[in-house]
Short mmCIF file of C-alpha atoms and ligand atoms in Angstrom, two decimals:
data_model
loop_
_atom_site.label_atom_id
_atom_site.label_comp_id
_atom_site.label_asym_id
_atom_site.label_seq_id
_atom_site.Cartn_x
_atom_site.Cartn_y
_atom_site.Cartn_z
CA UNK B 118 10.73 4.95 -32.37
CA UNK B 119 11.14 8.45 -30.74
CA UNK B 120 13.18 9.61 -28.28
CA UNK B 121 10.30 9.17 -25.39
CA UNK B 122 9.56 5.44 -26.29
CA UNK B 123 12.92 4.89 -24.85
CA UNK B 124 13.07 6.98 -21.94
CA UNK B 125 9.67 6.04 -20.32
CA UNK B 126 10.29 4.44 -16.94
CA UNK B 127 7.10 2.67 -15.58
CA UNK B 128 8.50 4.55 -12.15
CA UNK B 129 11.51 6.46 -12.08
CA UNK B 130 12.99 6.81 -9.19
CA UNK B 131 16.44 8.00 -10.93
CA UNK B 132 14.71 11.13 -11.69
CA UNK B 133 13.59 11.64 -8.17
CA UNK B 134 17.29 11.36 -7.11
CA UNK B 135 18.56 13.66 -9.26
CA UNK B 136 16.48 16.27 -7.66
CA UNK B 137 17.07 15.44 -3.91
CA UNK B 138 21.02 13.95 -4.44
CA UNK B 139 22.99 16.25 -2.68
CA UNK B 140 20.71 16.34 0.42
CA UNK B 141 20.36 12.64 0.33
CA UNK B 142 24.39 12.64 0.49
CA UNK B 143 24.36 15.36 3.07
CA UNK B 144 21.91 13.29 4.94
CA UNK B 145 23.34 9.51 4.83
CA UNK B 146 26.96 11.39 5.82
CA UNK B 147 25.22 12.85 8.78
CA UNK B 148 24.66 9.40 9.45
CA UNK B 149 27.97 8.01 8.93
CA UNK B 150 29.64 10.45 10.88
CA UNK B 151 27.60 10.20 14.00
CA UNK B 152 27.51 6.19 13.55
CA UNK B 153 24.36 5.11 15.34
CA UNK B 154 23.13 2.74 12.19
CA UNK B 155 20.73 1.19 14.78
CA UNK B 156 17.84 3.46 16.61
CA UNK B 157 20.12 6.49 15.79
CA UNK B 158 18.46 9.69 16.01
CA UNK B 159 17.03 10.44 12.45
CA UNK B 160 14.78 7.09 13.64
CA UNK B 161 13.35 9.72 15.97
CA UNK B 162 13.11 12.53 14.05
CA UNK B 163 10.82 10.68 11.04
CA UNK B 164 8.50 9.26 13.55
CA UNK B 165 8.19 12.82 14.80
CA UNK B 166 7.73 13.70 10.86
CA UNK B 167 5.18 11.25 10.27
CA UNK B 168 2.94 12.12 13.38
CA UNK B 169 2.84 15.38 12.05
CA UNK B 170 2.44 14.40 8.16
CA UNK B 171 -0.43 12.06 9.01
CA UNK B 172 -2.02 13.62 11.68
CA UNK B 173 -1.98 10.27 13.96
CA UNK B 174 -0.83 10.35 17.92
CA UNK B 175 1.60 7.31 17.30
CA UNK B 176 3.73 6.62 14.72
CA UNK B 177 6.50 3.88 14.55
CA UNK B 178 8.84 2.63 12.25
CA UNK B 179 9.88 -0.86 11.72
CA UNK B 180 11.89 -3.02 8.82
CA UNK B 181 9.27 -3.43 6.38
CA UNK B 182 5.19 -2.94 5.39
CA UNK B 183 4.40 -7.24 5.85
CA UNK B 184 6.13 -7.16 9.82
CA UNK B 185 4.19 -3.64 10.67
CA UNK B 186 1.59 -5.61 9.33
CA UNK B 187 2.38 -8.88 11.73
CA UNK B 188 3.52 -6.74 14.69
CA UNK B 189 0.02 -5.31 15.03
CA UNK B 190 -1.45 -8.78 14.72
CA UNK B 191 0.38 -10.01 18.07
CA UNK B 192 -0.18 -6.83 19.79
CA UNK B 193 -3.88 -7.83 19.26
CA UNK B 194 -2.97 -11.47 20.46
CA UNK B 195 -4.28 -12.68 17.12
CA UNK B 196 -3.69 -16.29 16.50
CA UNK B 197 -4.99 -20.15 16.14
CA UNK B 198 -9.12 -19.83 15.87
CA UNK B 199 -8.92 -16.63 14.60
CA UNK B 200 -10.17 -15.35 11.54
CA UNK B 201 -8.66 -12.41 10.08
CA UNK B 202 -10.62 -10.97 6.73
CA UNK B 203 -8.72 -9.76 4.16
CA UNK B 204 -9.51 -9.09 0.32
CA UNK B 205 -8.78 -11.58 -2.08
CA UNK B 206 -7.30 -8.93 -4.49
CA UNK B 207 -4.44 -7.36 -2.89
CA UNK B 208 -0.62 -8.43 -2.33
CA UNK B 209 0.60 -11.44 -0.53
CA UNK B 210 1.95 -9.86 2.28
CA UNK B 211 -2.07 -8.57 3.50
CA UNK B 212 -2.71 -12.64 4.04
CA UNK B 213 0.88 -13.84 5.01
CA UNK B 214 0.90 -11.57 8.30
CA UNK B 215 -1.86 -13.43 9.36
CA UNK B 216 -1.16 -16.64 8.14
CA UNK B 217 2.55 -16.91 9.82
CA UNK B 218 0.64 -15.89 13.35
CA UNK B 219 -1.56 -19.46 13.23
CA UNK B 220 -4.72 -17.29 12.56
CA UNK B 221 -7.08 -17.95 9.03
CA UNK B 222 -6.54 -15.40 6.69
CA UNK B 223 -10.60 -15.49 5.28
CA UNK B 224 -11.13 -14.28 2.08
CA UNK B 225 -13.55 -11.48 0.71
CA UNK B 226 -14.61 -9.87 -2.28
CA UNK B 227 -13.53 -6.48 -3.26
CA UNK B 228 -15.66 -3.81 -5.04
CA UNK B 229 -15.55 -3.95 -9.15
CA UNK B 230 -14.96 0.38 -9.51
CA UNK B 231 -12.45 0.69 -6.16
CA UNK B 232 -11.28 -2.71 -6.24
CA UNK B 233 -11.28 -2.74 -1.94
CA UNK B 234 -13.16 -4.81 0.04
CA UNK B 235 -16.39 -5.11 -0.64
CA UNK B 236 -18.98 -4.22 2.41
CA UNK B 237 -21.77 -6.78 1.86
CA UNK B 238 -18.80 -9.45 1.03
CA UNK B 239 -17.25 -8.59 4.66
CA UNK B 240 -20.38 -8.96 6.56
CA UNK B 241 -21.22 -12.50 4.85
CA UNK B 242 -17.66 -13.29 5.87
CA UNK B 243 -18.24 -12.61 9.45
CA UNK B 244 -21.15 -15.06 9.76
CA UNK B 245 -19.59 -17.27 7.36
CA UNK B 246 -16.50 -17.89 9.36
CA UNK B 247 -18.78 -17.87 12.90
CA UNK B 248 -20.03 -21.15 10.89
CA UNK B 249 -16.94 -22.40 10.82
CA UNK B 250 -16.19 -22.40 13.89
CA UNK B 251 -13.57 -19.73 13.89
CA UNK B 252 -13.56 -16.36 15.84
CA UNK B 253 -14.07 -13.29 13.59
CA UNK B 254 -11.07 -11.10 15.11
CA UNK B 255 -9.97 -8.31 12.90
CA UNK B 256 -10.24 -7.28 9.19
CA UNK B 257 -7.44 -5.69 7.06
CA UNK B 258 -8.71 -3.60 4.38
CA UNK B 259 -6.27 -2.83 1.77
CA UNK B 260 -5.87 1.04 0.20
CA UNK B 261 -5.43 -0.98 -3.25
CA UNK B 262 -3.21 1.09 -5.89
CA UNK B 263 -3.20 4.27 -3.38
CA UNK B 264 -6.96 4.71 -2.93
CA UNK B 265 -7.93 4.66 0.54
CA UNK B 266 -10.88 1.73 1.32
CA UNK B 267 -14.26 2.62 3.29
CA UNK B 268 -12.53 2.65 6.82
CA UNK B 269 -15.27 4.15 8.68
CA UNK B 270 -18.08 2.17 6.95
CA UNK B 271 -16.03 -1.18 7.71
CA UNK B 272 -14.64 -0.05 10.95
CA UNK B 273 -18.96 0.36 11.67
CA UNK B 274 -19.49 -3.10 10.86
CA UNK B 275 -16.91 -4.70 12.41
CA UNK B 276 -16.81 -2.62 15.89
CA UNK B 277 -20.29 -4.49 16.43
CA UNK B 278 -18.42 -7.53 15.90
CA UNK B 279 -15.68 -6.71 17.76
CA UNK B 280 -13.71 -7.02 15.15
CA UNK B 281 -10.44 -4.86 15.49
CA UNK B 282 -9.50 -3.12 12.01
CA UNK B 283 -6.10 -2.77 10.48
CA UNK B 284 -5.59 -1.07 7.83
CA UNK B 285 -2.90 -2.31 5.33
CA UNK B 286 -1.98 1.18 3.94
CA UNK B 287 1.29 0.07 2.13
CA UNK B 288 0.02 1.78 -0.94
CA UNK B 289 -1.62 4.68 -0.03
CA UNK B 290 0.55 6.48 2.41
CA UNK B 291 -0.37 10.35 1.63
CA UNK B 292 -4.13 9.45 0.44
CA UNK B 293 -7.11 10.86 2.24
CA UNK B 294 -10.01 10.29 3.65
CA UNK B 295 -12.98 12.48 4.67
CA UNK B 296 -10.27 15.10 5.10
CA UNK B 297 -8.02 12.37 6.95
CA UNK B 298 -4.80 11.32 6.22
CA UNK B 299 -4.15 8.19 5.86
CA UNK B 300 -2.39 6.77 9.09
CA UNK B 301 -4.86 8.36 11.59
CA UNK B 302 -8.16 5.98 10.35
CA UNK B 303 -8.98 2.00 11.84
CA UNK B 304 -7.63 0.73 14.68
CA UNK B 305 -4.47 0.63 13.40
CA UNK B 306 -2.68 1.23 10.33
CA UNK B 307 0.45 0.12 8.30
CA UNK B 308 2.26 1.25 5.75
CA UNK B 309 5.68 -0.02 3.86
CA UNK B 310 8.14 2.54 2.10
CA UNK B 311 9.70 0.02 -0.17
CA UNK B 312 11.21 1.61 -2.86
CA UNK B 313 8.57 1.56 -5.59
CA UNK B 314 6.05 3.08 -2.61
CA UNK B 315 4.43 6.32 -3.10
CA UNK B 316 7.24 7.41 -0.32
CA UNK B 317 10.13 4.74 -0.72
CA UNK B 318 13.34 4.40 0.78
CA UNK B 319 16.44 2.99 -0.80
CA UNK B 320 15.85 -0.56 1.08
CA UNK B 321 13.03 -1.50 3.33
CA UNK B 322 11.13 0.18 5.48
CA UNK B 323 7.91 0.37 7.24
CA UNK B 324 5.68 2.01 9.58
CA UNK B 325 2.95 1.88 11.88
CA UNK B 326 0.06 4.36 13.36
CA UNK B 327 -2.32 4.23 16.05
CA UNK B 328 -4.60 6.31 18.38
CA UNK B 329 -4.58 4.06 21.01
CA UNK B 330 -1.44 4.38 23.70
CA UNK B 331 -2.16 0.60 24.87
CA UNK B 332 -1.40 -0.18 21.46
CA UNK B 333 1.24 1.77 20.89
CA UNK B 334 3.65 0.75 24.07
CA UNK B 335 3.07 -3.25 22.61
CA UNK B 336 3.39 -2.01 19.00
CA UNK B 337 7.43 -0.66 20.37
CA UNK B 338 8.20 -3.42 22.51
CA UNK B 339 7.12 -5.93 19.93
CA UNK B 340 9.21 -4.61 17.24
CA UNK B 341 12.72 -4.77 19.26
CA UNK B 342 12.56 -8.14 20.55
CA UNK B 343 9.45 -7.78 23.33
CA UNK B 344 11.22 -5.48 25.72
CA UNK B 345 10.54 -4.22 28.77
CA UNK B 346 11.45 -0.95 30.53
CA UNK B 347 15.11 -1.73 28.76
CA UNK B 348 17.06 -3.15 25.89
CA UNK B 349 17.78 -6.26 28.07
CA UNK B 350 14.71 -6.78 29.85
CA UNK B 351 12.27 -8.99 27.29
CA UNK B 352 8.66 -8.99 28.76
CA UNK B 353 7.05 -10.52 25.74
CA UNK B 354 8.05 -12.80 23.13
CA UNK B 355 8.27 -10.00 19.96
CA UNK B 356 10.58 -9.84 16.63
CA UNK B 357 13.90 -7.93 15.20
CA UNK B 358 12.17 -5.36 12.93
CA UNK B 359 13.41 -1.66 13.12
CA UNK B 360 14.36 0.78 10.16
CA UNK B 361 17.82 1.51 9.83
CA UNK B 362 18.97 4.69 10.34
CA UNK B 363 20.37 5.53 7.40
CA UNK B 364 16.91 4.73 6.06
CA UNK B 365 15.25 7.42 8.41
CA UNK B 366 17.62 10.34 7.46
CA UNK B 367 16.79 9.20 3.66
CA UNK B 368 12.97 9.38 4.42
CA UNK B 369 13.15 12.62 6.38
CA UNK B 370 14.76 13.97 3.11
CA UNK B 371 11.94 12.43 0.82
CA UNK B 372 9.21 13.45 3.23
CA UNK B 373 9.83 16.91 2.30
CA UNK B 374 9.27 16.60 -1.01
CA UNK B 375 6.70 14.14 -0.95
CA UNK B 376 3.64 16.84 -0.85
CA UNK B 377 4.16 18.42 -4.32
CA UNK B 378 4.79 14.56 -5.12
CA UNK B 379 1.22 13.67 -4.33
CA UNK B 380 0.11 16.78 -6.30
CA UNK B 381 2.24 15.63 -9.26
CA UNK B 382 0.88 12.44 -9.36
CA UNK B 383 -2.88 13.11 -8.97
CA UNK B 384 -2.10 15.71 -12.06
CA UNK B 385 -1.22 12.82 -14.20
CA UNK B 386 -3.65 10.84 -12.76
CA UNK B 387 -6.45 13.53 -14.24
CA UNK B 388 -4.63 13.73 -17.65
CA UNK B 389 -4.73 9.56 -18.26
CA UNK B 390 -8.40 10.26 -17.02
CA UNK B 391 -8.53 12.85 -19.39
CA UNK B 392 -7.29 10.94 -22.18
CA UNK B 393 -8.87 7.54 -21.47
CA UNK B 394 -12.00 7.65 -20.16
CA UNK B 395 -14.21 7.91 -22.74
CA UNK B 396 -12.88 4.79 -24.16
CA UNK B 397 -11.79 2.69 -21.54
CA UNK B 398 -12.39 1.79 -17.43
CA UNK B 399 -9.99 4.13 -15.74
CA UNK B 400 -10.03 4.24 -12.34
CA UNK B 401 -12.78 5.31 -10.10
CA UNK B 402 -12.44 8.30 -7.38
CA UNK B 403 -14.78 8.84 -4.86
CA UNK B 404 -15.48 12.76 -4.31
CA UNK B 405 -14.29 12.21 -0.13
CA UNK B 406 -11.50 10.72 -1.09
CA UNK B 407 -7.86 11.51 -2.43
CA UNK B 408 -5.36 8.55 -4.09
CA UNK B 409 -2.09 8.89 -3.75
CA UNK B 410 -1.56 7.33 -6.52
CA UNK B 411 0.47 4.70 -6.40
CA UNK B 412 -0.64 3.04 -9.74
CA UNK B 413 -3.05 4.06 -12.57
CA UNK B 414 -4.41 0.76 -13.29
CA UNK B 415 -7.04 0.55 -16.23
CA UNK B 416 -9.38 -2.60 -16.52
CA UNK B 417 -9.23 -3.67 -20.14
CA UNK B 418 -10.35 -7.17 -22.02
CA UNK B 419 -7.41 -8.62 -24.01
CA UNK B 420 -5.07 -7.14 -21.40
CA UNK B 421 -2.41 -9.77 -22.16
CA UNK B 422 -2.10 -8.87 -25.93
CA UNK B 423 -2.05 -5.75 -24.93
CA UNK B 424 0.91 -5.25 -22.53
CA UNK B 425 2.76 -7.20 -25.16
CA UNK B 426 2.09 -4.78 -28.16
CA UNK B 427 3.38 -1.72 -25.51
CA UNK B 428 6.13 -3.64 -24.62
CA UNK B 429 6.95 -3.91 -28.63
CA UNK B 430 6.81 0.13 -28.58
CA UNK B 431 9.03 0.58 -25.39
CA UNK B 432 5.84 1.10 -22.87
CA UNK B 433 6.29 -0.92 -19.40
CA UNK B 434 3.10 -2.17 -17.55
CA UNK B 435 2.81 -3.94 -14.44
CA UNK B 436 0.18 -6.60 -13.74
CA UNK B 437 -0.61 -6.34 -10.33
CA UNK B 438 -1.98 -8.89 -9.40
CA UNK B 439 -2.73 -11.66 -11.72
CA UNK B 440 -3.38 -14.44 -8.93
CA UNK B 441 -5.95 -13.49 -6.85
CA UNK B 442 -4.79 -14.46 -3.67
CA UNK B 443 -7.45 -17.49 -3.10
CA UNK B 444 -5.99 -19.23 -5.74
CA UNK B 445 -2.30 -18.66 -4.93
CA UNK B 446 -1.01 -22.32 -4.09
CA UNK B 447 -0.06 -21.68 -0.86
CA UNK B 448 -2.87 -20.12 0.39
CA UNK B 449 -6.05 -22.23 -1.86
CA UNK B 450 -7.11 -23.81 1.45
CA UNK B 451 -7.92 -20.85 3.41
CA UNK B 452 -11.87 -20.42 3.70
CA UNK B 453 -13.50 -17.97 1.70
CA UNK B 454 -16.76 -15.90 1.66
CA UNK B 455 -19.68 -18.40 0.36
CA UNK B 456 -20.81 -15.62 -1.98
CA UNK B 457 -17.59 -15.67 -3.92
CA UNK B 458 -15.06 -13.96 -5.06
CA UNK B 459 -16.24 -13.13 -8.24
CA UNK B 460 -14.77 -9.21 -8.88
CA UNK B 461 -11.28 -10.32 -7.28
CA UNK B 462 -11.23 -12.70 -10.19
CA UNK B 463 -12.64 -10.88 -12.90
CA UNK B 464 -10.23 -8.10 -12.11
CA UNK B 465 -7.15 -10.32 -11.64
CA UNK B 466 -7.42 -11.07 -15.17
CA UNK B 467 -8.07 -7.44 -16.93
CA UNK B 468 -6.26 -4.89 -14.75
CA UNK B 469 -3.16 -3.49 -16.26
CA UNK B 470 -1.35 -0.73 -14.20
CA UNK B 471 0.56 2.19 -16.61
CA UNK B 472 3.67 4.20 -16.20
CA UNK B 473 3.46 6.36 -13.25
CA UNK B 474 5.35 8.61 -11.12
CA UNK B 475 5.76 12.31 -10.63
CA UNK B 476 8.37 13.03 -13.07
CA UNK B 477 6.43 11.20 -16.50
CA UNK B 478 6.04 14.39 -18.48
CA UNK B 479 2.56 15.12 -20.28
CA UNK B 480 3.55 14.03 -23.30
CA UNK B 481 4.71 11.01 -21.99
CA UNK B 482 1.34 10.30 -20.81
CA UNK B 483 -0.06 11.59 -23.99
CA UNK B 484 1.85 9.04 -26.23
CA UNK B 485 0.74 6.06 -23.73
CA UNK B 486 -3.08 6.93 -23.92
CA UNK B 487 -2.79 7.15 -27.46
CA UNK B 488 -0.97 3.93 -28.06
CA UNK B 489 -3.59 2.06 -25.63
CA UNK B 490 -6.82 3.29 -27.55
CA UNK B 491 -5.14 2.58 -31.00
CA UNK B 492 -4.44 -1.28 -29.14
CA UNK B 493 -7.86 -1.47 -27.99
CA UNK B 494 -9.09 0.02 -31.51
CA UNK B 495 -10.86 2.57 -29.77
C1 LIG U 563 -0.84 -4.14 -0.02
C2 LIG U 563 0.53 -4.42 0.51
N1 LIG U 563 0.65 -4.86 1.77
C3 LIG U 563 1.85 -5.11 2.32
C4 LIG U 563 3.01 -4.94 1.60
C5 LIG U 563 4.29 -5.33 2.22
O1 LIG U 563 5.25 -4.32 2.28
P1 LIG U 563 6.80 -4.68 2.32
O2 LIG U 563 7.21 -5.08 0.95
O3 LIG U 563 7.44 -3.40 2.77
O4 LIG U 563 6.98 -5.76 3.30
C6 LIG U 563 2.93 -4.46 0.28
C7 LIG U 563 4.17 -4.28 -0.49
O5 LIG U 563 4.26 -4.43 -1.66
C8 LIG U 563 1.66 -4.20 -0.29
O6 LIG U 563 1.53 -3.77 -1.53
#
């Protein structure tokens, strides 16, 4: 065993903190001192950050990535009758939003090399679900492992349908598209700051964008409580979900280091590419298109055995996600697309996502990719 075996973190986020400490303490004191925990004014001041990060005329905060998710949902009036597409292969929380609204979470197909929703999968979907009776309403395509999904080809498809489009960016926040950041594509889009996110708090956050001021004045009065032109005056029926502020004055902090993140990442990114792809399936990158990187997931056979032998030598993996989310019990009786969900399956049982973050060292990364092609006897 040598000394990196041990020190590998499959993300570190303890190395991130060393770096930014003292302004995070300067920051949260701020905070302390001036005592608005609720709404206070760093709430303010990220929103204002993230407008200008991403690009997009609205951005709002709220407690976490699955109720940005929901909050668009019932500004859309999404509910019973409604079918709401979403990818078979992503997290919970993508078919959950629409689930807890009444609406039928549908399930498609996502694309073997990007692993988002598939485009020929969607459109059977929509005449699929007409079939069932159900009302195609609004798809959410899901940035899977940081790489942004075809927004514009989907959002094509489904603005003939009338189909609104939400994009569940939870794990792509700093990607880009067509020389877009993510956050300013779709109808609308949502993102979640977790702490494992490409930008993560140290609790829960979230955060959503849109172009459209309708939208936007029921996106704020949904998230506190469905008010009017005050606090007290409640002219919908909306939910509790707003970031705290100590949250806020820790994102504005990480927000400013968050561009040389992205380049870190994408430079380790290339080196695993480097060192892998000629002997295993490394992940795919369309040329309009930037990751940010969230994972660097690899599609092996005999994926099992092998997260156990890199456990045995100190190397963490992650399986995201080994139910696809058809199959998940609570969820098995939502409709799917007749074609199938073949790729959501096939990759649900070979995807392994490495060690990543922006402070693994090349060596690190060197010492992974060699340990995975001795594994897969390559
Ligand atoms: C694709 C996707 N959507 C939604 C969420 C929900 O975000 P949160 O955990 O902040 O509620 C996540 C979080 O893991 C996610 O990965």
């Amino acid at each position: 065993m040598n000394e990196y075996s041990i020190s590998t973190q499959f993300i570190d986020l303890a190395a991130q903190q060393k770096l930014i400490r003292s302004r995070i303490d300067i920051a949260i004191k701020k905070v302390l001192d001036h005592g608005q925990y609720i709404m206070g004014p760093e709430v303010k001041q990220f929103e204002s950050d993230l407008k200008e990060f991403t690009g997009s005329k609205h951005a709002f905060t709220c407690a976490n990535g699955t109720d940005a998710l929901s909050i668009v949902l019932m500004a859309w009036d999404i509910g019973p009758g409604d079918a709401v597409f979403v990818p078979s292969f992503t997290y919970i929380a993508t078919a959950e939003a629409p689930a807890q609204l009444g609406a039928t979470p549908f399930f498609v197909d996502v694309d073997k090399d990007t692993f988002n929703i598939d485009l020929k999968s969607f459109k059977q979907a929509i005449l699929d679900s007409r079939e069932l009776g159900l009302r195609p309403a609004a798809v959410i395509p899901v940035d899977l492992v940081g790489q942004p999904a075809q927004v514009d080809e989907i959002t094509d498809i489904a603005h003939q349908e009338k189909i609104k489009v939400l994009v569940d960016g939870a794990q792509s926040f700093g990607g880009i598209s067509n020389n877009r950041r993510v956050g300013s594509m779709g109808d609308a889009t949502t993102t979640s700051f977790f702490p494992a996110k490409p930008l993560g708090c140290y609790g829960d956050g979230g955060a959503i964008f849109t172009q459209d001021d309708g939208d936007a004045e029921l996106i704020n009065s949904i998230r506190l409580h469905g008010k009017g032109s005050h606090k007290y005056e409640n002219i919908r029926i909306g939910m509790n979900s707003r970031m705290d502020t100590i949250q806020a004055a820790i994102l504005i902090e990480k927000l400013k280091i968050f561009p040389d993140e992205l380049i870190a990442r994408e430079k380790i990114a290339n080196l695993y590419t480097e060192k892998l792809s000629e002997k295993i399936r490394t992940p795919f990158c369309n040329n309009n298109l930037k990751s940010a990187w969230a994972q660097y997931t690899i599609v092996i056979e005999d994926r099992d055995r092998i997260q156990d032998e890199l456990k045995s030598k100190n190397i963490p993996s992650v399986i995201y996600y080994p139910i696809p989310l058809s199959k998940q019990a609570g969820y098995k009786d939502y409709p799917s697309v007749k074609s199938g969900l073949d790729v959501s399956d096939y990759l649900s049982k070979r995807v392994l996502s490495l060690p990543m973050h922006p402070y693994l060292r090349d060596d690190e990364v060197e010492r992974i990719s060699q340990e995975i092609c001795l594994l897969t006897g390559q």
